[in-house]
Amino acid sequence: MATFPMDGHAALRFTGVNLSGAEFGAVPTPGNLGAYGSAYIYPTAAEVNYYMGKGMNTFRLPFRWERMQSTQLGALSAAEVNRMDTFVNYATAQGATVIIEPHNFQRYYPDPGNFQQSAQGLVGSAVPDAALVDFWTKLGDHYKNNGRVIFNLMNEPTTLPTEQLVTTTNQVIAGIRSTGATNIIHVPGNAYTGAHAWTQNYYGTPNSVAMLNVVDPARNIVFEAHQYFDYNSSGTAASGDSNPQIGTTGSPNNTNIGVQRLTGFTNWLRAN
């Protein structure tokens, strides 16, 4: 995980890792969110110390929306907020940045059998935009006084009209800013926010077109792209396997795969 400067010779501002655990466990269902300590955990101070000792300064903290807010428009869970606070407060006190991120693929209580692409729980259709706006307004208000906390609106939205995603995104940003929060906001695109897919029309309008309509009154957003370097950009193929003609094992390394996958996205950033 890294945020790159426009000047390729400048130092990286953010370098870090994902610290998973809070998003672990079975897909939450109403009344069954999973037990803390067995189904899921939060990262520890020891992990912060270890990675900062390796030169890292940024930690992405995935979690489940349903555990933080078990009913639409309801109060945030005091226990879950306390767990997040324990990690966030420690890490940021050491000078690190923490990116908090609901690992929900733009869904709330989705079908456990198809949780990434489920029509059930999809924000903007099955679940009203107001639910995600309410969630982020409350969480944003909670962390607005800690400038080392970045708000990553959602992990890898997918399988919805891109215009629908933009409509929701603008409402969520407005909700966060209404609290007075000026924190950096990470804005994901559609199609798992893949850099390789940024200019593709997989779900109608490409991210490269639709995301130009994202509005932040504070002008403090970062467009987020994810990229795996295996043959189908899924992160599931064998290491270094980047030849789509051969399949998932034994393919020769393509040493230009990173440049090829990222060029469309980085060109879009420079142009806009």
mmCIF file of N, CA and C in Angstrom, residues 75-202:
data_model
loop_
_atom_site.group_PDB
_atom_site.id
_atom_site.type_symbol
_atom_site.label_atom_id
_atom_site.label_comp_id
_atom_site.label_asym_id
_atom_site.label_seq_id
_atom_site.Cartn_x
_atom_site.Cartn_y
_atom_site.Cartn_z
ATOM 1 N N ALA A 75 -27.415 3.638 16.401
ATOM 2 C CA ALA A 75 -26.201 4.124 17.063
ATOM 3 C C ALA A 75 -25.022 3.225 16.716
ATOM 4 N N LEU A 76 -23.832 3.798 16.712
ATOM 5 C CA LEU A 76 -22.632 2.988 16.556
ATOM 6 C C LEU A 76 -22.426 2.149 17.815
ATOM 7 N N SER A 77 -21.886 0.962 17.638
ATOM 8 C CA SER A 77 -21.620 0.072 18.764
ATOM 9 C C SER A 77 -20.518 0.659 19.640
ATOM 10 N N ALA A 78 -20.831 0.901 20.906
ATOM 11 C CA ALA A 78 -19.828 1.464 21.813
ATOM 12 C C ALA A 78 -18.642 0.522 21.970
ATOM 13 N N ALA A 79 -18.907 -0.780 22.027
ATOM 14 C CA ALA A 79 -17.816 -1.746 22.184
ATOM 15 C C ALA A 79 -16.912 -1.753 20.964
ATOM 16 N N GLU A 80 -17.522 -1.685 19.782
ATOM 17 C CA GLU A 80 -16.723 -1.737 18.560
ATOM 18 C C GLU A 80 -15.942 -0.440 18.362
ATOM 19 N N VAL A 81 -16.568 0.686 18.660
ATOM 20 C CA VAL A 81 -15.861 1.964 18.572
ATOM 21 C C VAL A 81 -14.680 1.973 19.537
ATOM 22 N N ASN A 82 -14.867 1.425 20.721
ATOM 23 C CA ASN A 82 -13.773 1.371 21.695
ATOM 24 C C ASN A 82 -12.613 0.528 21.177
ATOM 25 N N ARG A 83 -12.921 -0.593 20.523
ATOM 26 C CA ARG A 83 -11.853 -1.422 19.954
ATOM 27 C C ARG A 83 -11.095 -0.668 18.867
ATOM 28 N N MET A 84 -11.845 0.014 18.024
ATOM 29 C CA MET A 84 -11.195 0.789 16.976
ATOM 30 C C MET A 84 -10.375 1.923 17.584
ATOM 31 N N ASP A 85 -10.938 2.599 18.567
ATOM 32 C CA ASP A 85 -10.219 3.693 19.225
ATOM 33 C C ASP A 85 -8.891 3.220 19.812
ATOM 34 N N THR A 86 -8.900 2.050 20.423
ATOM 35 C CA THR A 86 -7.680 1.533 21.045
ATOM 36 C C THR A 86 -6.558 1.447 20.024
ATOM 37 N N PHE A 87 -6.886 0.930 18.836
ATOM 38 C CA PHE A 87 -5.867 0.825 17.796
ATOM 39 C C PHE A 87 -5.532 2.191 17.208
ATOM 40 N N VAL A 88 -6.551 2.936 16.817
ATOM 41 C CA VAL A 88 -6.330 4.223 16.151
ATOM 42 C C VAL A 88 -5.557 5.177 17.049
ATOM 43 N N ASN A 89 -5.959 5.277 18.292
ATOM 44 C CA ASN A 89 -5.307 6.231 19.191
ATOM 45 C C ASN A 89 -3.847 5.871 19.428
ATOM 46 N N TYR A 90 -3.564 4.581 19.553
ATOM 47 C CA TYR A 90 -2.171 4.181 19.752
ATOM 48 C C TYR A 90 -1.345 4.481 18.509
ATOM 49 N N ALA A 91 -1.839 4.041 17.350
ATOM 50 C CA ALA A 91 -1.064 4.206 16.117
ATOM 51 C C ALA A 91 -0.821 5.672 15.796
ATOM 52 N N THR A 92 -1.854 6.483 15.913
ATOM 53 C CA THR A 92 -1.681 7.895 15.559
ATOM 54 C C THR A 92 -0.827 8.627 16.591
ATOM 55 N N ALA A 93 -0.846 8.176 17.843
ATOM 56 C CA ALA A 93 0.030 8.776 18.855
ATOM 57 C C ALA A 93 1.501 8.506 18.558
ATOM 58 N N GLN A 94 1.776 7.439 17.816
ATOM 59 C CA GLN A 94 3.156 7.144 17.412
ATOM 60 C C GLN A 94 3.559 7.915 16.157
ATOM 61 N N GLY A 95 2.617 8.686 15.604
ATOM 62 C CA GLY A 95 2.903 9.452 14.399
ATOM 63 C C GLY A 95 2.460 8.782 13.120
ATOM 64 N N ALA A 96 1.759 7.655 13.223
ATOM 65 C CA ALA A 96 1.284 6.945 12.033
ATOM 66 C C ALA A 96 -0.058 7.502 11.570
ATOM 67 N N THR A 97 -0.397 7.198 10.332
ATOM 68 C CA THR A 97 -1.707 7.499 9.764
ATOM 69 C C THR A 97 -2.510 6.209 9.711
ATOM 70 N N VAL A 98 -3.800 6.288 10.033
ATOM 71 C CA VAL A 98 -4.676 5.117 9.976
ATOM 72 C C VAL A 98 -5.806 5.385 8.990
ATOM 73 N N ILE A 99 -5.973 4.474 8.052
ATOM 74 C CA ILE A 99 -7.057 4.530 7.075
ATOM 75 C C ILE A 99 -8.136 3.565 7.545
ATOM 76 N N ILE A 100 -9.293 4.080 7.953
ATOM 77 C CA ILE A 100 -10.380 3.208 8.404
ATOM 78 C C ILE A 100 -11.304 2.929 7.226
ATOM 79 N N GLU A 101 -11.732 1.658 7.099
ATOM 80 C CA GLU A 101 -12.361 1.238 5.844
ATOM 81 C C GLU A 101 -13.361 0.107 6.060
ATOM 82 N N PRO A 102 -14.667 0.362 5.838
ATOM 83 C CA PRO A 102 -15.641 -0.728 5.907
ATOM 84 C C PRO A 102 -15.426 -1.700 4.749
ATOM 85 N N HIS A 103 -15.205 -2.958 5.082
ATOM 86 C CA HIS A 103 -14.831 -3.969 4.086
ATOM 87 C C HIS A 103 -16.101 -4.652 3.577
ATOM 88 N N ASN A 104 -16.930 -3.889 2.877
ATOM 89 C CA ASN A 104 -18.296 -4.339 2.587
ATOM 90 C C ASN A 104 -18.686 -4.362 1.120
ATOM 91 N N PHE A 105 -17.831 -3.949 0.224
ATOM 92 C CA PHE A 105 -18.114 -4.023 -1.211
ATOM 93 C C PHE A 105 -19.413 -3.288 -1.590
ATOM 94 N N GLN A 106 -19.704 -2.199 -0.859
ATOM 95 C CA GLN A 106 -20.883 -1.348 -1.079
ATOM 96 C C GLN A 106 -22.181 -2.074 -0.698
ATOM 97 N N ARG A 107 -22.090 -2.949 0.311
ATOM 98 C CA ARG A 107 -23.253 -3.721 0.721
ATOM 99 C C ARG A 107 -23.367 -3.763 2.248
ATOM 100 N N TYR A 108 -24.606 -3.962 2.702
ATOM 101 C CA TYR A 108 -24.909 -4.038 4.135
ATOM 102 C C TYR A 108 -25.794 -5.255 4.359
ATOM 103 N N TYR A 109 -25.343 -6.180 5.169
ATOM 104 C CA TYR A 109 -26.000 -7.479 5.331
ATOM 105 C C TYR A 109 -26.293 -8.123 3.973
ATOM 106 N N PRO A 110 -25.266 -8.371 3.175
ATOM 107 C CA PRO A 110 -25.473 -9.004 1.868
ATOM 108 C C PRO A 110 -25.779 -10.492 2.014
ATOM 109 N N ASP A 111 -26.123 -11.119 0.913
ATOM 110 C CA ASP A 111 -26.299 -12.567 0.868
ATOM 111 C C ASP A 111 -24.958 -13.218 1.210
ATOM 112 N N PRO A 112 -24.867 -13.995 2.289
ATOM 113 C CA PRO A 112 -23.575 -14.594 2.656
ATOM 114 C C PRO A 112 -22.987 -15.481 1.571
ATOM 115 N N GLY A 113 -23.838 -16.022 0.690
ATOM 116 C CA GLY A 113 -23.338 -16.882 -0.366
ATOM 117 C C GLY A 113 -22.756 -16.135 -1.545
ATOM 118 N N ASN A 114 -22.975 -14.825 -1.593
ATOM 119 C CA ASN A 114 -22.475 -14.016 -2.714
ATOM 120 C C ASN A 114 -22.251 -12.598 -2.218
ATOM 121 N N PHE A 115 -21.484 -12.481 -1.148
ATOM 122 C CA PHE A 115 -21.467 -11.218 -0.418
ATOM 123 C C PHE A 115 -20.833 -10.073 -1.188
ATOM 124 N N GLN A 116 -19.949 -10.349 -2.153
ATOM 125 C CA GLN A 116 -19.310 -9.264 -2.885
ATOM 126 C C GLN A 116 -20.184 -8.708 -4.002
ATOM 127 N N GLN A 117 -21.046 -9.529 -4.584
ATOM 128 C CA GLN A 117 -21.825 -9.116 -5.745
ATOM 129 C C GLN A 117 -23.328 -9.243 -5.529
ATOM 130 N N SER A 118 -23.739 -9.454 -4.302
ATOM 131 C CA SER A 118 -25.136 -9.675 -3.971
ATOM 132 C C SER A 118 -26.002 -8.451 -4.267
ATOM 133 N N ALA A 119 -27.192 -8.690 -4.860
ATOM 134 C CA ALA A 119 -28.167 -7.608 -4.983
ATOM 135 C C ALA A 119 -28.743 -7.282 -3.611
ATOM 136 N N GLN A 120 -28.812 -8.289 -2.757
ATOM 137 C CA GLN A 120 -29.251 -8.087 -1.382
ATOM 138 C C GLN A 120 -28.255 -7.191 -0.658
ATOM 139 N N GLY A 121 -28.764 -6.139 -0.060
ATOM 140 C CA GLY A 121 -27.909 -5.260 0.729
ATOM 141 C C GLY A 121 -27.168 -4.197 -0.045
ATOM 142 N N LEU A 122 -27.383 -4.118 -1.367
ATOM 143 C CA LEU A 122 -26.644 -3.149 -2.179
ATOM 144 C C LEU A 122 -27.087 -1.724 -1.860
ATOM 145 N N VAL A 123 -26.119 -0.890 -1.527
ATOM 146 C CA VAL A 123 -26.416 0.503 -1.191
ATOM 147 C C VAL A 123 -26.826 1.262 -2.449
ATOM 148 N N GLY A 124 -27.902 2.018 -2.340
ATOM 149 C CA GLY A 124 -28.412 2.783 -3.471
ATOM 150 C C GLY A 124 -29.592 2.129 -4.137
ATOM 151 N N SER A 125 -29.876 0.872 -3.763
ATOM 152 C CA SER A 125 -31.061 0.184 -4.282
ATOM 153 C C SER A 125 -31.727 -0.579 -3.139
ATOM 154 N N ALA A 126 -31.179 -1.734 -2.740
ATOM 155 C CA ALA A 126 -31.775 -2.500 -1.647
ATOM 156 C C ALA A 126 -31.642 -1.782 -0.307
ATOM 157 N N VAL A 127 -30.561 -1.069 -0.142
ATOM 158 C CA VAL A 127 -30.306 -0.274 1.069
ATOM 159 C C VAL A 127 -30.227 1.190 0.659
ATOM 160 N N PRO A 128 -30.952 2.078 1.323
ATOM 161 C CA PRO A 128 -30.943 3.483 0.898
ATOM 162 C C PRO A 128 -29.592 4.152 1.119
ATOM 163 N N ASP A 129 -29.302 5.125 0.263
ATOM 164 C CA ASP A 129 -28.081 5.909 0.437
ATOM 165 C C ASP A 129 -27.979 6.477 1.849
ATOM 166 N N ALA A 130 -29.138 6.837 2.404
ATOM 167 C CA ALA A 130 -29.156 7.472 3.724
ATOM 168 C C ALA A 130 -28.504 6.610 4.794
ATOM 169 N N ALA A 131 -28.517 5.285 4.602
ATOM 170 C CA ALA A 131 -27.912 4.405 5.603
ATOM 171 C C ALA A 131 -26.400 4.589 5.652
ATOM 172 N N LEU A 132 -25.760 4.617 4.478
ATOM 173 C CA LEU A 132 -24.309 4.806 4.456
ATOM 174 C C LEU A 132 -23.940 6.239 4.829
ATOM 175 N N VAL A 133 -24.765 7.194 4.435
ATOM 176 C CA VAL A 133 -24.527 8.582 4.833
ATOM 177 C C VAL A 133 -24.557 8.698 6.355
ATOM 178 N N ASP A 134 -25.559 8.105 6.965
ATOM 179 C CA ASP A 134 -25.685 8.158 8.421
ATOM 180 C C ASP A 134 -24.484 7.518 9.102
ATOM 181 N N PHE A 135 -24.074 6.357 8.597
ATOM 182 C CA PHE A 135 -22.938 5.657 9.197
ATOM 183 C C PHE A 135 -21.685 6.514 9.156
ATOM 184 N N TRP A 136 -21.366 7.047 7.975
ATOM 185 C CA TRP A 136 -20.124 7.804 7.846
ATOM 186 C C TRP A 136 -20.207 9.172 8.527
ATOM 187 N N THR A 137 -21.390 9.742 8.603
ATOM 188 C CA THR A 137 -21.528 11.007 9.322
ATOM 189 C C THR A 137 -21.197 10.803 10.798
ATOM 190 N N LYS A 138 -21.682 9.700 11.352
ATOM 191 C CA LYS A 138 -21.406 9.416 12.763
ATOM 192 C C LYS A 138 -19.941 9.058 12.994
ATOM 193 N N LEU A 139 -19.387 8.205 12.138
ATOM 194 C CA LEU A 139 -17.994 7.810 12.326
ATOM 195 C C LEU A 139 -17.056 8.977 12.017
ATOM 196 N N GLY A 140 -17.402 9.761 11.001
ATOM 197 C CA GLY A 140 -16.598 10.935 10.679
ATOM 198 C C GLY A 140 -16.592 11.947 11.804
ATOM 199 N N ASP A 141 -17.741 12.141 12.414
ATOM 200 C CA ASP A 141 -17.824 13.069 13.541
ATOM 201 C C ASP A 141 -16.955 12.581 14.701
ATOM 202 N N HIS A 142 -16.923 11.280 14.889
ATOM 203 C CA HIS A 142 -16.139 10.712 15.989
ATOM 204 C C HIS A 142 -14.644 10.970 15.813
ATOM 205 N N TYR A 143 -14.171 10.907 14.569
ATOM 206 C CA TYR A 143 -12.724 11.024 14.322
ATOM 207 C C TYR A 143 -12.301 12.362 13.704
ATOM 208 N N LYS A 144 -13.193 13.314 13.657
ATOM 209 C CA LYS A 144 -12.888 14.556 12.950
ATOM 210 C C LYS A 144 -11.757 15.356 13.585
ATOM 211 N N ASN A 145 -11.489 15.135 14.850
ATOM 212 C CA ASN A 145 -10.434 15.904 15.515
ATOM 213 C C ASN A 145 -9.073 15.227 15.457
ATOM 214 N N ASN A 146 -9.001 14.110 14.743
ATOM 215 C CA ASN A 146 -7.720 13.416 14.581
ATOM 216 C C ASN A 146 -7.345 13.452 13.105
ATOM 217 N N GLY A 147 -6.486 14.376 12.756
ATOM 218 C CA GLY A 147 -6.107 14.555 11.356
ATOM 219 C C GLY A 147 -5.291 13.418 10.784
ATOM 220 N N ARG A 148 -4.857 12.492 11.629
ATOM 221 C CA ARG A 148 -4.102 11.333 11.143
ATOM 222 C C ARG A 148 -5.012 10.172 10.744
ATOM 223 N N VAL A 149 -6.317 10.372 10.822
ATOM 224 C CA VAL A 149 -7.274 9.348 10.400
ATOM 225 C C VAL A 149 -7.810 9.710 9.020
ATOM 226 N N ILE A 150 -7.693 8.783 8.090
ATOM 227 C CA ILE A 150 -8.226 8.932 6.738
ATOM 228 C C ILE A 150 -9.482 8.088 6.628
ATOM 229 N N PHE A 151 -10.498 8.628 5.962
ATOM 230 C CA PHE A 151 -11.764 7.927 5.787
ATOM 231 C C PHE A 151 -11.811 7.274 4.406
ATOM 232 N N ASN A 152 -11.693 5.964 4.371
ATOM 233 C CA ASN A 152 -11.807 5.193 3.124
ATOM 234 C C ASN A 152 -13.267 4.747 3.031
ATOM 235 N N LEU A 153 -14.038 5.337 2.132
ATOM 236 C CA LEU A 153 -15.490 5.199 2.169
ATOM 237 C C LEU A 153 -15.979 3.766 2.071
ATOM 238 N N MET A 154 -15.286 2.921 1.298
ATOM 239 C CA MET A 154 -15.756 1.543 1.112
ATOM 240 C C MET A 154 -14.676 0.731 0.425
ATOM 241 N N ASN A 155 -14.568 -0.528 0.797
ATOM 242 C CA ASN A 155 -13.667 -1.423 0.078
ATOM 243 C C ASN A 155 -14.326 -1.946 -1.194
ATOM 244 N N GLU A 156 -13.729 -1.660 -2.318
ATOM 245 C CA GLU A 156 -13.995 -2.291 -3.607
ATOM 246 C C GLU A 156 -15.476 -2.435 -3.972
ATOM 247 N N PRO A 157 -16.196 -1.335 -4.151
ATOM 248 C CA PRO A 157 -17.562 -1.457 -4.673
ATOM 249 C C PRO A 157 -17.556 -2.186 -6.014
ATOM 250 N N THR A 158 -18.609 -2.940 -6.272
ATOM 251 C CA THR A 158 -18.666 -3.664 -7.545
ATOM 252 C C THR A 158 -20.093 -4.073 -7.870
ATOM 253 N N THR A 159 -20.305 -4.337 -9.163
ATOM 254 C CA THR A 159 -21.568 -4.879 -9.668
ATOM 255 C C THR A 159 -22.739 -3.953 -9.354
ATOM 256 N N LEU A 160 -22.604 -2.707 -9.769
ATOM 257 C CA LEU A 160 -23.678 -1.731 -9.677
ATOM 258 C C LEU A 160 -23.416 -0.667 -10.729
ATOM 259 N N PRO A 161 -24.433 0.106 -11.117
ATOM 260 C CA PRO A 161 -24.178 1.203 -12.053
ATOM 261 C C PRO A 161 -23.205 2.209 -11.439
ATOM 262 N N THR A 162 -22.230 2.637 -12.213
ATOM 263 C CA THR A 162 -21.226 3.551 -11.673
ATOM 264 C C THR A 162 -21.854 4.873 -11.261
ATOM 265 N N GLU A 163 -22.872 5.323 -11.991
ATOM 266 C CA GLU A 163 -23.561 6.556 -11.609
ATOM 267 C C GLU A 163 -24.195 6.423 -10.227
ATOM 268 N N GLN A 164 -24.723 5.244 -9.931
ATOM 269 C CA GLN A 164 -25.300 4.995 -8.606
ATOM 270 C C GLN A 164 -24.243 5.137 -7.522
ATOM 271 N N LEU A 165 -23.060 4.622 -7.794
ATOM 272 C CA LEU A 165 -21.957 4.743 -6.839
ATOM 273 C C LEU A 165 -21.586 6.202 -6.615
ATOM 274 N N VAL A 166 -21.524 6.984 -7.683
ATOM 275 C CA VAL A 166 -21.159 8.397 -7.560
ATOM 276 C C VAL A 166 -22.217 9.159 -6.768
ATOM 277 N N THR A 167 -23.488 8.873 -7.033
ATOM 278 C CA THR A 167 -24.564 9.537 -6.295
ATOM 279 C C THR A 167 -24.434 9.287 -4.799
ATOM 280 N N THR A 168 -24.213 8.033 -4.434
ATOM 281 C CA THR A 168 -24.029 7.691 -3.023
ATOM 282 C C THR A 168 -22.792 8.369 -2.455
ATOM 283 N N THR A 169 -21.701 8.304 -3.196
ATOM 284 C CA THR A 169 -20.432 8.874 -2.732
ATOM 285 C C THR A 169 -20.565 10.354 -2.415
ATOM 286 N N ASN A 170 -21.211 11.105 -3.289
ATOM 287 C CA ASN A 170 -21.351 12.543 -3.058
ATOM 288 C C ASN A 170 -22.174 12.834 -1.811
ATOM 289 N N GLN A 171 -23.202 12.032 -1.573
ATOM 290 C CA GLN A 171 -24.002 12.236 -0.368
ATOM 291 C C GLN A 171 -23.201 11.901 0.893
ATOM 292 N N VAL A 172 -22.402 10.849 0.821
ATOM 293 C CA VAL A 172 -21.593 10.465 1.979
ATOM 294 C C VAL A 172 -20.544 11.533 2.282
ATOM 295 N N ILE A 173 -19.876 12.026 1.247
ATOM 296 C CA ILE A 173 -18.885 13.087 1.452
ATOM 297 C C ILE A 173 -19.538 14.310 2.084
ATOM 298 N N ALA A 174 -20.705 14.685 1.573
ATOM 299 C CA ALA A 174 -21.405 15.846 2.130
ATOM 300 C C ALA A 174 -21.754 15.618 3.597
ATOM 301 N N GLY A 175 -22.165 14.392 3.933
ATOM 302 C CA GLY A 175 -22.483 14.086 5.322
ATOM 303 C C GLY A 175 -21.270 14.216 6.227
ATOM 304 N N ILE A 176 -20.151 13.694 5.776
ATOM 305 C CA ILE A 176 -18.914 13.801 6.567
ATOM 306 C C ILE A 176 -18.524 15.259 6.757
ATOM 307 N N ARG A 177 -18.558 16.027 5.684
ATOM 308 C CA ARG A 177 -18.150 17.431 5.776
ATOM 309 C C ARG A 177 -19.114 18.257 6.626
ATOM 310 N N SER A 178 -20.368 17.813 6.733
ATOM 311 C CA SER A 178 -21.335 18.558 7.545
ATOM 312 C C SER A 178 -20.970 18.543 9.023
ATOM 313 N N THR A 179 -20.119 17.603 9.425
ATOM 314 C CA THR A 179 -19.686 17.529 10.825
ATOM 315 C C THR A 179 -18.542 18.487 11.131
ATOM 316 N N GLY A 180 -17.985 19.080 10.096
ATOM 317 C CA GLY A 180 -16.793 19.904 10.260
ATOM 318 C C GLY A 180 -15.508 19.142 10.031
ATOM 319 N N ALA A 181 -15.611 17.851 9.724
ATOM 320 C CA ALA A 181 -14.418 17.035 9.476
ATOM 321 C C ALA A 181 -13.732 17.471 8.189
ATOM 322 N N THR A 182 -12.424 17.654 8.251
ATOM 323 C CA THR A 182 -11.637 17.997 7.062
ATOM 324 C C THR A 182 -10.654 16.888 6.701
ATOM 325 N N ASN A 183 -10.796 15.727 7.322
ATOM 326 C CA ASN A 183 -9.890 14.596 7.076
ATOM 327 C C ASN A 183 -9.851 14.238 5.596
ATOM 328 N N ILE A 184 -8.724 13.669 5.158
ATOM 329 C CA ILE A 184 -8.637 13.110 3.810
ATOM 330 C C ILE A 184 -9.682 12.013 3.662
ATOM 331 N N ILE A 185 -10.344 11.985 2.514
ATOM 332 C CA ILE A 185 -11.309 10.937 2.184
ATOM 333 C C ILE A 185 -10.790 10.166 0.982
ATOM 334 N N HIS A 186 -10.723 8.848 1.102
ATOM 335 C CA HIS A 186 -10.379 7.990 -0.026
ATOM 336 C C HIS A 186 -11.656 7.569 -0.738
ATOM 337 N N VAL A 187 -11.712 7.838 -2.039
ATOM 338 C CA VAL A 187 -12.894 7.545 -2.853
ATOM 339 C C VAL A 187 -12.594 6.371 -3.776
ATOM 340 N N PRO A 188 -13.294 5.243 -3.620
ATOM 341 C CA PRO A 188 -13.079 4.111 -4.516
ATOM 342 C C PRO A 188 -13.961 4.208 -5.749
ATOM 343 N N GLY A 189 -13.539 3.527 -6.802
ATOM 344 C CA GLY A 189 -14.357 3.420 -7.996
ATOM 345 C C GLY A 189 -15.134 2.122 -8.017
ATOM 346 N N ASN A 190 -15.803 1.874 -9.123
ATOM 347 C CA ASN A 190 -16.569 0.649 -9.350
ATOM 348 C C ASN A 190 -15.620 -0.457 -9.809
ATOM 349 N N ALA A 191 -16.157 -1.654 -10.034
ATOM 350 C CA ALA A 191 -15.380 -2.789 -10.554
ATOM 351 C C ALA A 191 -14.194 -3.102 -9.651
ATOM 352 N N TYR A 192 -14.478 -3.196 -8.345
ATOM 353 C CA TYR A 192 -13.448 -3.471 -7.336
ATOM 354 C C TYR A 192 -12.376 -2.388 -7.317
ATOM 355 N N THR A 193 -12.698 -1.211 -7.809
ATOM 356 C CA THR A 193 -11.794 -0.054 -7.917
ATOM 357 C C THR A 193 -10.434 -0.438 -8.500
ATOM 358 N N GLY A 194 -10.459 -1.350 -9.480
ATOM 359 C CA GLY A 194 -9.226 -1.806 -10.106
ATOM 360 C C GLY A 194 -8.606 -0.758 -11.007
ATOM 361 N N ALA A 195 -7.316 -0.528 -10.857
ATOM 362 C CA ALA A 195 -6.629 0.412 -11.748
ATOM 363 C C ALA A 195 -6.729 -0.049 -13.193
ATOM 364 N N HIS A 196 -6.620 -1.355 -13.409
ATOM 365 C CA HIS A 196 -6.666 -1.895 -14.770
ATOM 366 C C HIS A 196 -8.033 -1.698 -15.415
ATOM 367 N N ALA A 197 -9.082 -1.508 -14.580
ATOM 368 C CA ALA A 197 -10.450 -1.380 -15.083
ATOM 369 C C ALA A 197 -10.952 0.053 -15.068
ATOM 370 N N TRP A 198 -10.103 1.007 -14.702
ATOM 371 C CA TRP A 198 -10.565 2.377 -14.470
ATOM 372 C C TRP A 198 -11.203 2.997 -15.711
ATOM 373 N N THR A 199 -10.731 2.655 -16.868
ATOM 374 C CA THR A 199 -11.258 3.247 -18.103
ATOM 375 C C THR A 199 -12.195 2.298 -18.840
ATOM 376 N N GLN A 200 -12.530 1.156 -18.232
ATOM 377 C CA GLN A 200 -13.376 0.160 -18.890
ATOM 378 C C GLN A 200 -14.845 0.346 -18.506
ATOM 379 N N ASN A 201 -15.738 -0.026 -19.407
ATOM 380 C CA ASN A 201 -17.171 0.166 -19.170
ATOM 381 C C ASN A 201 -17.837 -1.126 -18.698
ATOM 382 N N TYR A 202 -17.242 -1.792 -17.734
ATOM 383 C CA TYR A 202 -17.786 -3.051 -17.232
ATOM 384 C C TYR A 202 -19.208 -2.887 -16.702
#
